[in-house]
mmCIF file of C-alpha atoms in Angstrom:
data_model
loop_
_atom_site.group_PDB
_atom_site.id
_atom_site.type_symbol
_atom_site.label_atom_id
_atom_site.label_comp_id
_atom_site.label_asym_id
_atom_site.label_seq_id
_atom_site.Cartn_x
_atom_site.Cartn_y
_atom_site.Cartn_z
ATOM 1 C CA MET A 1 89.883 117.161 93.172
ATOM 2 C CA GLY A 2 88.424 113.925 91.785
ATOM 3 C CA GLY A 3 85.966 114.008 88.927
ATOM 4 C CA LYS A 4 82.251 113.529 89.400
ATOM 5 C CA ARG A 5 81.394 109.869 89.569
ATOM 6 C CA PHE A 6 77.865 108.613 89.613
ATOM 7 C CA THR A 7 76.834 105.601 91.598
ATOM 8 C CA ASN A 8 73.611 103.669 91.718
ATOM 9 C CA ALA A 9 73.004 104.756 95.320
ATOM 10 C CA ASP A 10 69.899 106.845 94.567
ATOM 11 C CA LYS A 11 68.138 104.069 92.680
ATOM 12 C CA GLN A 12 69.012 101.445 95.284
ATOM 13 C CA LEU A 13 67.864 103.527 98.245
ATOM 14 C CA ARG A 14 64.623 102.040 99.572
ATOM 15 C CA PRO A 15 62.026 104.340 101.149
ATOM 16 C CA ASP A 16 61.799 103.900 104.907
ATOM 17 C CA PRO A 17 59.270 101.287 106.094
ATOM 18 C CA ARG A 18 57.040 103.506 108.256
ATOM 19 C CA PHE A 19 56.604 106.692 106.207
ATOM 20 C CA GLY A 20 57.734 105.585 102.745
ATOM 21 C CA ASP A 21 60.066 108.584 102.592
ATOM 22 C CA ARG A 22 63.425 108.345 100.769
ATOM 23 C CA THR A 23 64.954 111.349 102.537
ATOM 24 C CA LEU A 24 64.127 109.837 105.908
ATOM 25 C CA SER A 25 65.649 106.564 104.751
ATOM 26 C CA ARG A 26 68.878 108.375 103.883
ATOM 27 C CA PHE A 27 68.802 110.092 107.290
ATOM 28 C CA ILE A 28 68.405 106.721 109.039
ATOM 29 C CA ASN A 29 71.460 105.511 107.119
ATOM 30 C CA CYS A 30 73.398 108.510 108.454
ATOM 31 C CA VAL A 31 72.275 107.779 112.024
ATOM 32 C CA MET A 32 73.393 104.169 111.619
ATOM 33 C CA GLN A 33 76.696 103.153 113.195
ATOM 34 C CA ASP A 34 78.518 99.843 112.701
ATOM 35 C CA GLY A 35 75.903 98.707 110.174
ATOM 36 C CA LYS A 36 73.185 98.440 112.828
ATOM 37 C CA LYS A 37 70.221 99.628 110.830
ATOM 38 C CA ALA A 38 67.522 98.275 113.157
ATOM 39 C CA VAL A 39 69.015 100.287 116.020
ATOM 40 C CA ALA A 40 69.185 103.416 113.842
ATOM 41 C CA GLN A 41 65.542 102.964 112.809
ATOM 42 C CA ARG A 42 64.469 102.547 116.411
ATOM 43 C CA VAL A 43 66.348 105.716 117.409
ATOM 44 C CA VAL A 44 64.755 107.779 114.626
ATOM 45 C CA TYR A 45 61.243 106.407 115.124
ATOM 46 C CA ASP A 46 61.479 106.887 118.914
ATOM 47 C CA ALA A 47 62.552 110.480 118.278
ATOM 48 C CA PHE A 48 59.494 110.861 116.025
ATOM 49 C CA GLU A 49 57.247 109.511 118.827
ATOM 50 C CA VAL A 50 58.676 112.136 121.205
ATOM 51 C CA ILE A 51 58.081 114.869 118.610
ATOM 52 C CA GLN A 52 54.535 113.579 118.004
ATOM 53 C CA GLY A 53 53.881 113.809 121.745
ATOM 54 C CA ARG A 54 55.054 117.418 121.734
ATOM 55 C CA LEU A 55 52.939 118.261 118.702
ATOM 56 C CA ALA A 56 49.851 117.014 120.545
ATOM 57 C CA LYS A 57 50.449 119.733 123.156
ATOM 58 C CA GLU A 58 51.153 122.396 120.496
ATOM 59 C CA THR A 59 48.377 124.981 120.139
ATOM 60 C CA SER A 60 49.763 127.204 117.356
ATOM 61 C CA PRO A 61 47.678 126.841 114.148
ATOM 62 C CA GLU A 62 50.673 126.890 111.766
ATOM 63 C CA ALA A 63 52.478 124.159 113.718
ATOM 64 C CA PRO A 64 52.962 120.927 111.734
ATOM 65 C CA LYS A 65 50.598 118.050 112.530
ATOM 66 C CA GLU A 66 52.964 115.123 111.882
ATOM 67 C CA ALA A 67 56.485 114.328 113.085
ATOM 68 C CA ILE A 68 57.585 113.761 109.476
ATOM 69 C CA GLU A 69 56.599 117.377 108.698
ATOM 70 C CA VAL A 70 58.755 118.538 111.610
ATOM 71 C CA PHE A 71 61.644 116.527 110.142
ATOM 72 C CA GLN A 72 61.164 118.083 106.681
ATOM 73 C CA ARG A 73 60.849 121.596 108.077
ATOM 74 C CA ALA A 74 63.969 121.086 110.217
ATOM 75 C CA LEU A 75 65.934 119.977 107.136
ATOM 76 C CA GLU A 76 64.735 122.958 105.094
ATOM 77 C CA ASN A 77 65.800 125.310 107.887
ATOM 78 C CA VAL A 78 69.230 123.766 108.437
ATOM 79 C CA LYS A 79 70.250 123.464 104.745
ATOM 80 C CA PRO A 80 72.962 126.028 103.931
ATOM 81 C CA PHE A 81 72.840 128.012 100.673
ATOM 82 C CA VAL A 82 76.477 129.159 100.676
ATOM 83 C CA GLU A 83 79.644 127.872 102.283
ATOM 84 C CA VAL A 84 83.286 128.878 102.217
ATOM 85 C CA ARG A 85 85.820 126.696 100.446
ATOM 86 C CA SER A 86 89.540 127.130 100.817
ATOM 87 C CA LYS A 87 91.222 128.084 97.553
ATOM 88 C CA ARG A 88 94.904 128.635 96.921
ATOM 89 C CA ILE A 89 95.615 131.567 94.631
ATOM 90 C CA GLY A 90 99.093 132.969 94.050
ATOM 91 C CA GLY A 91 100.601 131.468 97.197
ATOM 92 C CA ALA A 92 97.817 132.655 99.505
ATOM 93 C CA ASN A 93 94.813 130.699 100.775
ATOM 94 C CA TYR A 94 91.455 132.438 100.491
ATOM 95 C CA GLN A 95 88.149 131.420 101.991
ATOM 96 C CA VAL A 96 85.965 131.700 98.902
ATOM 97 C CA PRO A 97 82.164 131.695 99.344
ATOM 98 C CA MET A 98 80.444 129.241 96.995
ATOM 99 C CA GLN A 99 76.923 128.039 96.301
ATOM 100 C CA VAL A 100 76.110 124.634 97.814
ATOM 101 C CA ASN A 101 74.481 122.068 95.541
ATOM 102 C CA LYS A 102 71.265 120.271 96.584
ATOM 103 C CA LYS A 103 72.889 116.974 97.517
ATOM 104 C CA ARG A 104 75.574 118.598 99.662
ATOM 105 C CA GLN A 105 72.956 120.838 101.319
ATOM 106 C CA GLN A 106 71.147 117.712 102.431
ATOM 107 C CA SER A 107 74.251 115.889 103.665
ATOM 108 C CA LEU A 108 75.454 118.952 105.584
ATOM 109 C CA ALA A 109 72.026 119.354 107.187
ATOM 110 C CA PHE A 110 72.024 115.675 108.241
ATOM 111 C CA ARG A 111 75.565 115.929 109.576
ATOM 112 C CA TRP A 112 74.928 119.103 111.587
ATOM 113 C CA ILE A 113 71.702 117.804 113.143
ATOM 114 C CA LEU A 114 73.371 114.534 114.161
ATOM 115 C CA GLU A 115 76.504 116.290 115.458
ATOM 116 C CA ALA A 116 74.334 118.579 117.575
ATOM 117 C CA ALA A 117 72.328 115.643 118.961
ATOM 118 C CA ARG A 118 75.421 113.536 119.651
ATOM 119 C CA SER A 119 77.405 116.366 121.253
ATOM 120 C CA GLU A 120 74.906 116.639 124.107
ATOM 121 C CA LYS A 121 75.304 113.932 126.730
ATOM 122 C CA GLY A 122 73.283 112.344 129.487
ATOM 123 C CA ARG A 123 70.007 111.509 127.759
ATOM 124 C CA PRO A 124 68.995 108.787 125.304
ATOM 125 C CA ILE A 125 69.976 109.695 121.735
ATOM 126 C CA SER A 126 66.374 109.486 120.529
ATOM 127 C CA GLN A 127 65.368 112.273 122.947
ATOM 128 C CA ARG A 128 68.347 114.435 122.027
ATOM 129 C CA LEU A 129 67.586 113.896 118.331
ATOM 130 C CA ALA A 130 63.921 114.751 118.885
ATOM 131 C CA ASP A 131 64.950 117.989 120.648
ATOM 132 C CA GLU A 132 67.355 118.960 117.883
ATOM 133 C CA LEU A 133 64.841 118.259 115.097
ATOM 134 C CA TYR A 134 62.065 120.086 116.947
ATOM 135 C CA ASN A 135 64.284 123.112 117.615
ATOM 136 C CA ALA A 136 65.606 123.163 114.045
ATOM 137 C CA ALA A 137 62.042 123.121 112.716
ATOM 138 C CA ARG A 138 61.418 126.246 114.802
ATOM 139 C CA GLY A 139 64.620 127.857 113.532
ATOM 140 C CA GLU A 140 66.715 127.447 116.678
ATOM 141 C CA GLY A 141 69.138 124.953 118.208
ATOM 142 C CA LYS A 142 72.774 124.010 117.627
ATOM 143 C CA ALA A 143 72.372 122.840 114.022
ATOM 144 C CA MET A 144 70.775 126.178 113.099
ATOM 145 C CA GLY A 145 73.680 127.915 114.860
ATOM 146 C CA THR A 146 76.125 125.993 112.675
ATOM 147 C CA ARG A 147 74.231 127.012 109.540
ATOM 148 C CA ASP A 148 74.098 130.666 110.579
ATOM 149 C CA GLN A 149 77.827 130.540 111.350
ATOM 150 C CA THR A 150 78.488 129.144 107.852
ATOM 151 C CA HIS A 151 76.387 131.887 106.260
ATOM 152 C CA ARG A 152 78.163 134.557 108.323
ATOM 153 C CA MET A 153 81.563 133.239 107.210
ATOM 154 C CA ALA A 154 80.453 133.375 103.563
ATOM 155 C CA GLU A 155 79.117 136.908 104.051
ATOM 156 C CA ALA A 156 82.355 138.049 105.706
ATOM 157 C CA ASN A 157 84.423 136.663 102.824
ATOM 158 C CA ARG A 158 82.226 138.052 100.067
ATOM 159 C CA ALA A 159 85.173 140.135 98.853
ATOM 160 C CA PHE A 160 86.767 136.918 97.530
ATOM 161 C CA ALA A 161 83.652 135.738 95.696
ATOM 162 C CA HIS A 162 85.260 136.651 92.358
ATOM 163 C CA PHE A 163 87.699 133.733 92.867
ATOM 164 C CA ALA A 164 84.838 131.233 92.630
ATOM 165 C CA ASN A 165 85.038 129.463 89.285
#
């Protein structure tokens, strides 16, 4: 495993133009393919419009008022706390449950939400992304399934937790 190396990425990351949110800016960068940032921004903002439209119809008092809140709640819900890492000990490979650090929690959440949105076909990506974010904020959807699966794996392999260093 390589050592920890620090880059200037965090300082250079500009907040996104519409909401001034750094996390959202990072998410837009993850949505981006082939360096097409304008397209990625349009996809994310269109998804937010769809979510905003749904929120207007929402009657529940504890429902978020803004699309950005839905995004933040979805991220919080999808972030995993533990994951299993493969570790070789005495000629055998063990799936060892380990704590996930903050940065990796965020990148895994981004990755799972995007994978879930991209895996579905037949509708514009902004609508699929809106669905996935909306569902994740309510604690359901494919990305939440992936997180629960990860937690279940860690729970099942708790016997090997003493191998974590």
